[in-house]
CSV table of C-alpha atoms and ligand atoms in Angstrom, one decimal:
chain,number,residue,atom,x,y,z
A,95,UNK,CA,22.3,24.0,21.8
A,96,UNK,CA,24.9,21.2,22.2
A,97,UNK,CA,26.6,20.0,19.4
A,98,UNK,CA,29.5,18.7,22.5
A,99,UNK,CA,30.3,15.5,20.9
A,100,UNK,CA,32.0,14.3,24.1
A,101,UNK,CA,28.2,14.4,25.4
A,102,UNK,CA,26.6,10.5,25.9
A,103,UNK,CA,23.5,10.1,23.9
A,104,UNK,CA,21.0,9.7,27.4
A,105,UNK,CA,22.2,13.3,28.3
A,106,UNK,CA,22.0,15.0,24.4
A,107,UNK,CA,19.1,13.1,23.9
A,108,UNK,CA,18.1,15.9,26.6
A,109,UNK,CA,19.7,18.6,26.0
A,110,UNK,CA,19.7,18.4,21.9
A,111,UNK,CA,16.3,21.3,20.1
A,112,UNK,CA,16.2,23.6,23.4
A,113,UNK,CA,16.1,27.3,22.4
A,114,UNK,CA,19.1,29.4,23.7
A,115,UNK,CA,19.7,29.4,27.1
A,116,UNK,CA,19.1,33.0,28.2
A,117,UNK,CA,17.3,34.5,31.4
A,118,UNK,CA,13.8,33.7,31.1
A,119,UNK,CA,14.0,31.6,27.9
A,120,UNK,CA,11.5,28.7,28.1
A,121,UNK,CA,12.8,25.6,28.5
A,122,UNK,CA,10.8,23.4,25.3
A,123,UNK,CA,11.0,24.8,22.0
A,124,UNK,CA,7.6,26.3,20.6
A,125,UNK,CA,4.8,24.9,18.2
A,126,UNK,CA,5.6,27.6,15.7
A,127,UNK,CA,2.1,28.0,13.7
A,128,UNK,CA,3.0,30.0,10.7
A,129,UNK,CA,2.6,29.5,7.4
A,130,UNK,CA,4.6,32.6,6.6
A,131,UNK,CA,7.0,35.0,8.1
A,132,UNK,CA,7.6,38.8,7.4
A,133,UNK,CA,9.7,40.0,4.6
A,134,UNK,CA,13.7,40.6,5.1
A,135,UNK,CA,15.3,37.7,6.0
A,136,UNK,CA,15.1,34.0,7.6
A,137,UNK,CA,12.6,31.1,6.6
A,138,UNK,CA,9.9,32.9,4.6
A,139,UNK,CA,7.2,30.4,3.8
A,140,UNK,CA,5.9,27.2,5.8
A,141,UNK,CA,6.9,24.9,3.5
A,142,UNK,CA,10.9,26.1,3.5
A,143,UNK,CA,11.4,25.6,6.9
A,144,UNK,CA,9.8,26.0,10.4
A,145,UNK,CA,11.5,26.3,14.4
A,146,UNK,CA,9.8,23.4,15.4
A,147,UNK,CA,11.3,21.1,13.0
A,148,UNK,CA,14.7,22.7,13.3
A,149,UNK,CA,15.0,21.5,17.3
A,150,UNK,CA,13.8,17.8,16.4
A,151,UNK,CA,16.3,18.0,13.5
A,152,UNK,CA,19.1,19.1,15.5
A,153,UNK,CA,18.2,16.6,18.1
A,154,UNK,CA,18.3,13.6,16.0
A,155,UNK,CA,21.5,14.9,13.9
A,156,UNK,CA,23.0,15.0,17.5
A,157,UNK,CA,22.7,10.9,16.9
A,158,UNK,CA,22.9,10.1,13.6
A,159,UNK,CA,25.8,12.9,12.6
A,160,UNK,CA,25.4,15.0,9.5
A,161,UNK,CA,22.3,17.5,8.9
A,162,UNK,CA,18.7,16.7,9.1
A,163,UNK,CA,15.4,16.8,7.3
A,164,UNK,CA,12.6,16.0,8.8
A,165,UNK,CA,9.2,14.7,7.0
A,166,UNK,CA,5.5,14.2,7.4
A,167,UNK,CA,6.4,10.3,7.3
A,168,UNK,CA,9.3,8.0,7.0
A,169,UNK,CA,7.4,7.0,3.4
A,170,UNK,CA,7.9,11.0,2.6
A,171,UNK,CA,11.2,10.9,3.8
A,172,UNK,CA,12.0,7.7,1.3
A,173,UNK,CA,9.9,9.2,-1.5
A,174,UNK,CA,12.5,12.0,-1.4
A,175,UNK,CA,15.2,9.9,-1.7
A,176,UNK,CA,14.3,7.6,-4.9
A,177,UNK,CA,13.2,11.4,-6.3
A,178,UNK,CA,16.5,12.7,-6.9
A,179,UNK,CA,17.3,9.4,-8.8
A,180,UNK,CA,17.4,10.5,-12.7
A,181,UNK,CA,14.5,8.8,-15.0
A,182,UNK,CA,15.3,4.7,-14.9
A,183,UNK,CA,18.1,4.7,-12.6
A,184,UNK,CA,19.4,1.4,-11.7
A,185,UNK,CA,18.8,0.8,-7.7
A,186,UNK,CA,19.8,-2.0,-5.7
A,187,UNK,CA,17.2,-2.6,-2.5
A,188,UNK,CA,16.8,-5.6,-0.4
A,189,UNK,CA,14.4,-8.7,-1.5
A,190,UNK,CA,12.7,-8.6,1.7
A,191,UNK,CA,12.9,-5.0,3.0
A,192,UNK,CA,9.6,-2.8,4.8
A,193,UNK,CA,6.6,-4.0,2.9
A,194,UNK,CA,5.6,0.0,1.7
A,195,UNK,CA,9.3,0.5,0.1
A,196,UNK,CA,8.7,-3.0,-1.5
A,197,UNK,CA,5.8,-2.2,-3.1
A,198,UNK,CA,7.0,1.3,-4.5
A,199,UNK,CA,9.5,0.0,-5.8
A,200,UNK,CA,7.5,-2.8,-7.5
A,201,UNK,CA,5.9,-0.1,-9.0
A,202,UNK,CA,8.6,2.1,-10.2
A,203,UNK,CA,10.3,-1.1,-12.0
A,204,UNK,CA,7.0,-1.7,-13.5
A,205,UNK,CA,6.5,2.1,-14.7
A,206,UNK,CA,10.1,2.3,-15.8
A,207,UNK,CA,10.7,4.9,-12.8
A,208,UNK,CA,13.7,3.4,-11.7
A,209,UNK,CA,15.2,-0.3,-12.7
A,210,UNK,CA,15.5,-2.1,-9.3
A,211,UNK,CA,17.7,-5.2,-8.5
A,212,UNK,CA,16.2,-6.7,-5.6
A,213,UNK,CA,19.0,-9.0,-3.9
A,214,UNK,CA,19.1,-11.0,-0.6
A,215,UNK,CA,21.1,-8.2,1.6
A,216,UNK,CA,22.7,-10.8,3.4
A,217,UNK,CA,24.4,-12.7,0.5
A,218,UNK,CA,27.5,-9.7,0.2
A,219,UNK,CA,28.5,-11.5,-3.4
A,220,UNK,CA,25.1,-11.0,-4.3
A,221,UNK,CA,24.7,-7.3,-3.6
A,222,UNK,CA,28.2,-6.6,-5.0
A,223,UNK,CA,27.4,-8.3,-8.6
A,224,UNK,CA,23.8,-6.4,-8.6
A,225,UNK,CA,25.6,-3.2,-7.8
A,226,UNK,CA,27.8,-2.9,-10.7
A,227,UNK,CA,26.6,0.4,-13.1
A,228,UNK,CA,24.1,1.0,-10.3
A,229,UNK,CA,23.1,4.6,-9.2
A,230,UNK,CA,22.2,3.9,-5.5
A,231,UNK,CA,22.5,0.7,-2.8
A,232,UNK,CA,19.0,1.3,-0.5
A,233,UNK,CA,19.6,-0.8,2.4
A,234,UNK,CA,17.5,-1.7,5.4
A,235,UNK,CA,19.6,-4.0,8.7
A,236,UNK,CA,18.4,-5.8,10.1
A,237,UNK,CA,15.4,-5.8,7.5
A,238,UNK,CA,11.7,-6.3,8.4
A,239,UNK,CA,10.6,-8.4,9.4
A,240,UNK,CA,13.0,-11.3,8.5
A,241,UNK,CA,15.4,-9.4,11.0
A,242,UNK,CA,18.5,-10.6,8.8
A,243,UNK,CA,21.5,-8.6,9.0
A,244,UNK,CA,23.4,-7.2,6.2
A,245,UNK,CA,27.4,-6.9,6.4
A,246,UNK,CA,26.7,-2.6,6.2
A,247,UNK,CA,30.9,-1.6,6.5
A,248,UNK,CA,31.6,-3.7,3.2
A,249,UNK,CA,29.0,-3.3,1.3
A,250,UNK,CA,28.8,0.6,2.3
A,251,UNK,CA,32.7,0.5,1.5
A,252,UNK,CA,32.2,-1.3,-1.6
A,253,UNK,CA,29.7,0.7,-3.0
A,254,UNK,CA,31.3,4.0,-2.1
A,255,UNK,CA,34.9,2.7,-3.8
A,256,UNK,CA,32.4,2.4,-7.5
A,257,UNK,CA,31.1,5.7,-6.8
A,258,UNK,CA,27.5,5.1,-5.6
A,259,UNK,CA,25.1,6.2,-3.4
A,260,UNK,CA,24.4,4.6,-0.4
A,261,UNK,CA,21.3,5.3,2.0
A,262,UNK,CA,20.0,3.1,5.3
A,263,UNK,CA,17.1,2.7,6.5
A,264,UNK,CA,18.5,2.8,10.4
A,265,UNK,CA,15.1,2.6,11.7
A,266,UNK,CA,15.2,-1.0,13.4
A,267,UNK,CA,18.8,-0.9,14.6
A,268,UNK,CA,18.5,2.8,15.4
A,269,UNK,CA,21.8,4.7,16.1
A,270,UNK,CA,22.4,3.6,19.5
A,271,UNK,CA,23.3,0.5,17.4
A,272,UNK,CA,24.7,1.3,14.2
A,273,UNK,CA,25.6,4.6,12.6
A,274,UNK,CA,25.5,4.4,8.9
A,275,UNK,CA,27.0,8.3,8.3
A,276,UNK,CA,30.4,7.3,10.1
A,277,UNK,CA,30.4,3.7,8.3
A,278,UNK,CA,30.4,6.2,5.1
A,279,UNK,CA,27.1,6.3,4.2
A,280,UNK,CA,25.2,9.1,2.1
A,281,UNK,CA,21.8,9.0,3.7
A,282,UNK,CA,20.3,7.9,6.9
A,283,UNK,CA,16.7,7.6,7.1
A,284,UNK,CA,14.3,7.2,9.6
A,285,UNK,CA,10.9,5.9,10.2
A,286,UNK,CA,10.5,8.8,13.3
A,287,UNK,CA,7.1,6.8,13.9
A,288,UNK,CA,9.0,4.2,15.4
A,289,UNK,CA,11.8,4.3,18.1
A,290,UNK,CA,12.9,7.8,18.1
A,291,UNK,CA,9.0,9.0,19.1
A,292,UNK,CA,8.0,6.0,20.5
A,293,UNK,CA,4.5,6.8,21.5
A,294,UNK,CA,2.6,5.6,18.4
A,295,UNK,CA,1.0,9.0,18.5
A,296,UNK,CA,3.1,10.6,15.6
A,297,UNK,CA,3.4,9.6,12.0
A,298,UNK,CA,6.9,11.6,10.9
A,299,UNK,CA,10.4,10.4,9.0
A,300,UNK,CA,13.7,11.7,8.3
A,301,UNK,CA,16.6,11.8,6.3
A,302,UNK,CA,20.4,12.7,7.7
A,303,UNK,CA,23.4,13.4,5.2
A,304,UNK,CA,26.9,14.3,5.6
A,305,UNK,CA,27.4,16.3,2.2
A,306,UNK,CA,25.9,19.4,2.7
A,307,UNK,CA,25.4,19.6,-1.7
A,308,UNK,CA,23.2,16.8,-1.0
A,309,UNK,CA,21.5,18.2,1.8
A,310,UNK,CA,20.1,21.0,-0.5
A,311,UNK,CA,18.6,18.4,-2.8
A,312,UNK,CA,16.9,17.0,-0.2
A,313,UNK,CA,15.9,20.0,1.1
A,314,UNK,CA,14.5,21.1,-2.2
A,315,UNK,CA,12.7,17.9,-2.7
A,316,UNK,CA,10.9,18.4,0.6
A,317,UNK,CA,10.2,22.4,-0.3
A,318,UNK,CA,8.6,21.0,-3.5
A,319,UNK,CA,6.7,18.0,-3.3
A,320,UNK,CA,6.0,19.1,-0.3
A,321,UNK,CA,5.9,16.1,2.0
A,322,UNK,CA,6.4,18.7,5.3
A,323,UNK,CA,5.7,17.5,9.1
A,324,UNK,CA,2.8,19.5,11.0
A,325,UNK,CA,4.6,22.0,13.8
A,326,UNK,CA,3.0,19.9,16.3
A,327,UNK,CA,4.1,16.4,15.5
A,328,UNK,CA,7.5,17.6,15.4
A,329,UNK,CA,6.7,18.7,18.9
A,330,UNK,CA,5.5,15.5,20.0
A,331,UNK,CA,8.4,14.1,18.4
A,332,UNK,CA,11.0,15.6,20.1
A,333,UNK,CA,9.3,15.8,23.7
A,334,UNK,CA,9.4,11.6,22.4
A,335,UNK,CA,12.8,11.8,22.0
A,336,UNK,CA,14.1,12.9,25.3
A,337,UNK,CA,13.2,9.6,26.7
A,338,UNK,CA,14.2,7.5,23.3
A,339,UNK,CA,17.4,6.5,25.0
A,340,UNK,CA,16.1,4.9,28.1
A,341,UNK,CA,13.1,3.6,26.4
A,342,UNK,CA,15.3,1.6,23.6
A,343,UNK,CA,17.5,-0.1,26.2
A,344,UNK,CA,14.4,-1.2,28.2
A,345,UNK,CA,13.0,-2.7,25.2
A,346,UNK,CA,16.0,-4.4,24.3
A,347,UNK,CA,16.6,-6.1,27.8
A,348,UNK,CA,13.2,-7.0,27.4
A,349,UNK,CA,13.4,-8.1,23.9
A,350,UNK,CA,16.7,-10.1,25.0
A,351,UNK,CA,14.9,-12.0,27.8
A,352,UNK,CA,12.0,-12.7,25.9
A,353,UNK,CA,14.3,-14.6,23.3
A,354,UNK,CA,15.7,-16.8,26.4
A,355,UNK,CA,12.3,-17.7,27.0
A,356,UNK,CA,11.2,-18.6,23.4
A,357,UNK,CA,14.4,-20.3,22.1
A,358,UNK,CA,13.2,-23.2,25.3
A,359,UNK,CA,9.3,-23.0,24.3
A,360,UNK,CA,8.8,-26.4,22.0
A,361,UNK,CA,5.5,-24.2,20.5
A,362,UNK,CA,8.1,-21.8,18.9
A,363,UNK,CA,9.5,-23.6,15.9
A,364,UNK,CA,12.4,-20.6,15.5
A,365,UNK,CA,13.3,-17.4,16.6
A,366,UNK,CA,14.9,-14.5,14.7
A,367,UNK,CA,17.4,-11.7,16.8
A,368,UNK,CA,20.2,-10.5,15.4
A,369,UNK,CA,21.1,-10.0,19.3
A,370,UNK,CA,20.2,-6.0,19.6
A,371,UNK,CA,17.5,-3.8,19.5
A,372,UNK,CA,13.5,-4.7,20.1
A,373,UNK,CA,12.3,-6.3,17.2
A,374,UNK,CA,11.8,-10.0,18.0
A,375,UNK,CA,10.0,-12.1,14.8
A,376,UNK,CA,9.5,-15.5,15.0
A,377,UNK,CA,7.6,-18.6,13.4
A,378,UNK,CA,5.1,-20.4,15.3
A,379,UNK,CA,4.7,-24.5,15.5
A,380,UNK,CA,1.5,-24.0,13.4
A,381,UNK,CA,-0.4,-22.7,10.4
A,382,UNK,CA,-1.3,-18.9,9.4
A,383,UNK,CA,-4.8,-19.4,11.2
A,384,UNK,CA,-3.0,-20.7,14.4
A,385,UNK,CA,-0.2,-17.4,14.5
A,386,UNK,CA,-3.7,-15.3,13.5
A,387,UNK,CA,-5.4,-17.4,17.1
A,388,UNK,CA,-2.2,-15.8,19.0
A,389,UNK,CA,-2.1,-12.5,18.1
A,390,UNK,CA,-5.3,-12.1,19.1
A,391,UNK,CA,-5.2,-13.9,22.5
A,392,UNK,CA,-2.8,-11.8,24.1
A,393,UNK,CA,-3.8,-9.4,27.0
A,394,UNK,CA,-1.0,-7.2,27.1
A,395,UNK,CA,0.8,-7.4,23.5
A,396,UNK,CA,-1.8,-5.7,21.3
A,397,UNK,CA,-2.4,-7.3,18.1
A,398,UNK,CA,-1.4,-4.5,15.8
A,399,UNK,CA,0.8,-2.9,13.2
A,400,UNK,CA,3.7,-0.8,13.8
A,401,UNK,CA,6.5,-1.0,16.2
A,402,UNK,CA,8.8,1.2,17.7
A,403,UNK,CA,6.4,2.7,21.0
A,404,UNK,CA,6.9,1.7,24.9
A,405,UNK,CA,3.5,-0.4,24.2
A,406,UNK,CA,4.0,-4.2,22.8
A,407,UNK,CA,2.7,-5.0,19.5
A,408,UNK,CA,2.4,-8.3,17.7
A,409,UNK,CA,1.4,-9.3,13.9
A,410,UNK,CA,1.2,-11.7,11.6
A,411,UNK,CA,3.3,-10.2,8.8
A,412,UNK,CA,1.8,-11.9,6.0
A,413,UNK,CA,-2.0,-10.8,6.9
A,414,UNK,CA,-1.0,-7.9,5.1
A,415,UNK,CA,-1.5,-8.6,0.9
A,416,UNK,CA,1.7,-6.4,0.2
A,417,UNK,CA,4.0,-8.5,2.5
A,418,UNK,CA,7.0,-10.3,0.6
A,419,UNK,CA,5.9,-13.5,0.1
A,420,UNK,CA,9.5,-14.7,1.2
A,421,UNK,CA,8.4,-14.4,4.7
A,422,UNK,CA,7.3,-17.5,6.5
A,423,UNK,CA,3.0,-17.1,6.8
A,424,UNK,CA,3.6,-18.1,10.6
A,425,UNK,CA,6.0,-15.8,11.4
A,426,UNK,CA,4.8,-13.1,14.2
A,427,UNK,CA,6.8,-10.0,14.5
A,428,UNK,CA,6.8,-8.4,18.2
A,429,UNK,CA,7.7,-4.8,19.0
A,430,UNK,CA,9.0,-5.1,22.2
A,431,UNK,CA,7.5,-2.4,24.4
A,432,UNK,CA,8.7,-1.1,27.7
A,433,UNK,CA,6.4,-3.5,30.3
A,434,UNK,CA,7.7,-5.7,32.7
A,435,UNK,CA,9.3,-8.9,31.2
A,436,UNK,CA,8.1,-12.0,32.7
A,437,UNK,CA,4.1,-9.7,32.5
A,438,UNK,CA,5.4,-9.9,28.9
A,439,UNK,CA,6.5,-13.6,28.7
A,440,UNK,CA,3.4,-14.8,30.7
A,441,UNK,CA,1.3,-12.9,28.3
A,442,UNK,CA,3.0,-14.6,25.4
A,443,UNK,CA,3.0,-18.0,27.2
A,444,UNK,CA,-0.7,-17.9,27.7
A,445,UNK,CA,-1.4,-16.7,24.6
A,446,UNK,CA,0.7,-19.9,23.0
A,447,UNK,CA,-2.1,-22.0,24.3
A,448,UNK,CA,-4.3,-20.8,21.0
A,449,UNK,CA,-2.0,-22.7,18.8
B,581,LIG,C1,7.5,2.0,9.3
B,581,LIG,C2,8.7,1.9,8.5
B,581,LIG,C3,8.9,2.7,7.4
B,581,LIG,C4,7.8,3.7,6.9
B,581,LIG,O1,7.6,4.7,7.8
B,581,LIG,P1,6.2,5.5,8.0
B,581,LIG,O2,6.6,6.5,9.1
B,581,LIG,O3,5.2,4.5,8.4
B,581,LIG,O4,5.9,6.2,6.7
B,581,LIG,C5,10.0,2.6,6.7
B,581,LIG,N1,11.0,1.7,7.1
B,581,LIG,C6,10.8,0.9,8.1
B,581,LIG,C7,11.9,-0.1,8.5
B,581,LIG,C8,9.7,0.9,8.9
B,581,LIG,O5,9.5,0.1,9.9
């Protein structure tokens, strides 16, 4: 319905996936259950296209720019991507990036799927001398759960100028922060789990691009492996969406006065922000048993995976077998939810105590 540029991203973020306004149209798009459509014209099957993904799709290409896809994960939505890459394809992707990317990639080194050159993203001479004959840059900034920051307009610029293929993972940063299309980027993806839902009720990903050539591909890849979204998360996805704006900047001034508080706290060895967004990671003054003792003795802050919904969450990273081993064992990565701060920073305060 509103492709008005001029429009602020609180107000599309609300107006973006209605149906046409009309006299007694209905305000929400439907859950459109078909898996097929009568002969003649428009979608056809299920798995080509559906009306309930098409408004969450337009919705967030009203943020990210381009054309959207939407998926039945943000691991589908990746899948897709390395899937167009021809047989053994050289990819550069971050040392340290989201631990299920890591390990797919592991695995298509290993099989001879693609030949990845993991790099430290925020070492630019690095990235550059990895990227030379390569077929695509994948890059994830600020990554997680290190939370470092990668210098995206030159190494988007310089990967472009040899002719290759750049995608970001925008999921942390989001596109209230960065956006990767108009810094010249191919592909945009999302983990729609996270910020743009925000309930922790959804499991869904997607992938914006500019070119519509390789929109098809994508599209294609999505019609055929057939990695497709259920009619009713994209619901919940979008009706998550209206509210993605105000809940992102509430979690960031929460996330941004939580940091105050822990940069002073002598049981907090270090503390990584890159100064936006809701991801706040940081490395305990103690063992992996001790960060283990905290995550479980918050009240408020659930111990749990994930990140991204108005409810805290709080992990030891390395807990999980797959993590990169380059990040620290103590290190506790926090989704900031949408909670009151100083409930937040006396839950974390308390919870201190188990070190
Ligand atoms: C969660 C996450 C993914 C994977 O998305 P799923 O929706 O869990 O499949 C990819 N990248 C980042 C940065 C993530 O946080």
């Amino acid at each position: 319905m509103s492709s008005d540029k001029k429009l602020h991203p609180e107000t599309f973020a609300i107006t973006s996936g209605r149906p046409i306004s009309q006299a007694g149209a209905s305000l929400n798009v439907d859950i459109s259950l078909n898996s097929t459509f009568q002969a003649g014209s428009g979608l056809g099957y299920g798995r080509y296209g559906n009306d309930t993904w098409s408004a969450l799709e337009s919705a967030i290409s009203e943020f990210e720019g381009g054309q959207t896809l939407v998926f039945s994960s943000g691991m589908a939505a990746i899948s897709a991507v390395f899937s167009i890459l021809p047989i053994g394809a050289p990819l550069v992707a971050s040392n340290q990036g989201y631990s299920g990317v890591m390990t797919l990639l592991k695995g298509f080194h290993e099989s001879g799927r693609l030949e990845v050159r993991f790099v430290d993203v925020t070492d630019n001479q690095a990235v550059i001398s990895a990227l030379k004959g390569a077929a695509m840059l994948w890059l994830e900034s600020p990554t997680n759960p290190c939370l470092d920051v990668a210098d995206l307009d030159t190494l988007i610029s310089t990967a472009k100028k040899m002719n290759i293929g750049v995608a970001i993972d925008n999921t942390f940063a989001t596109p209230l922060v960065q956006k990767p299309l108009e810094m010249g980027a191919d592909i945009v993806m999302h983990s729609v789990t996270k910020f743009l839902a925000g309930h922790s009720d959804v499991l869904m990903g997607s992938l914006s691009v500019a070119d519509p050539a390789l929109h098809k591909r994508l599209e294609d890849a999505r019609k055929f492996n057939g990695a497709i979204p259920g009619p009713f998360e994209a619901w919940l996805a979008l009706r998550g969406m209206r509210t993605f704006v105000l809940r992102f900047e509430k979690a960031q001034t929460n996330a941004k006065y939580l940091v105050e508080q822990m940069k002073n706290d002598k049981r907090i060895s270090r503390v990584r922000y890159p100064g936006f967004g809701a991801m706040v990671s940081f490395e305990i003054a103690g063992d992996a048993l001790a960060a283990e003792r905290v995550c479980d003795a918050s009240s408020i802050i659930t111990h749990a995976t994930s990140l991204g919904g108005i409810e805290s969450l709080w992990e030891r990273r390395r807990r999980w077998e797959i993590e990169s081993h380059v990040v620290p064992e103590n290190l506790i990565r926090l989704s900031v939810g949408c909670e009151n701060q100083e409930d937040l920073w006396a839950d974390i305060e308390s919870a201190l105590q188990a070190i």
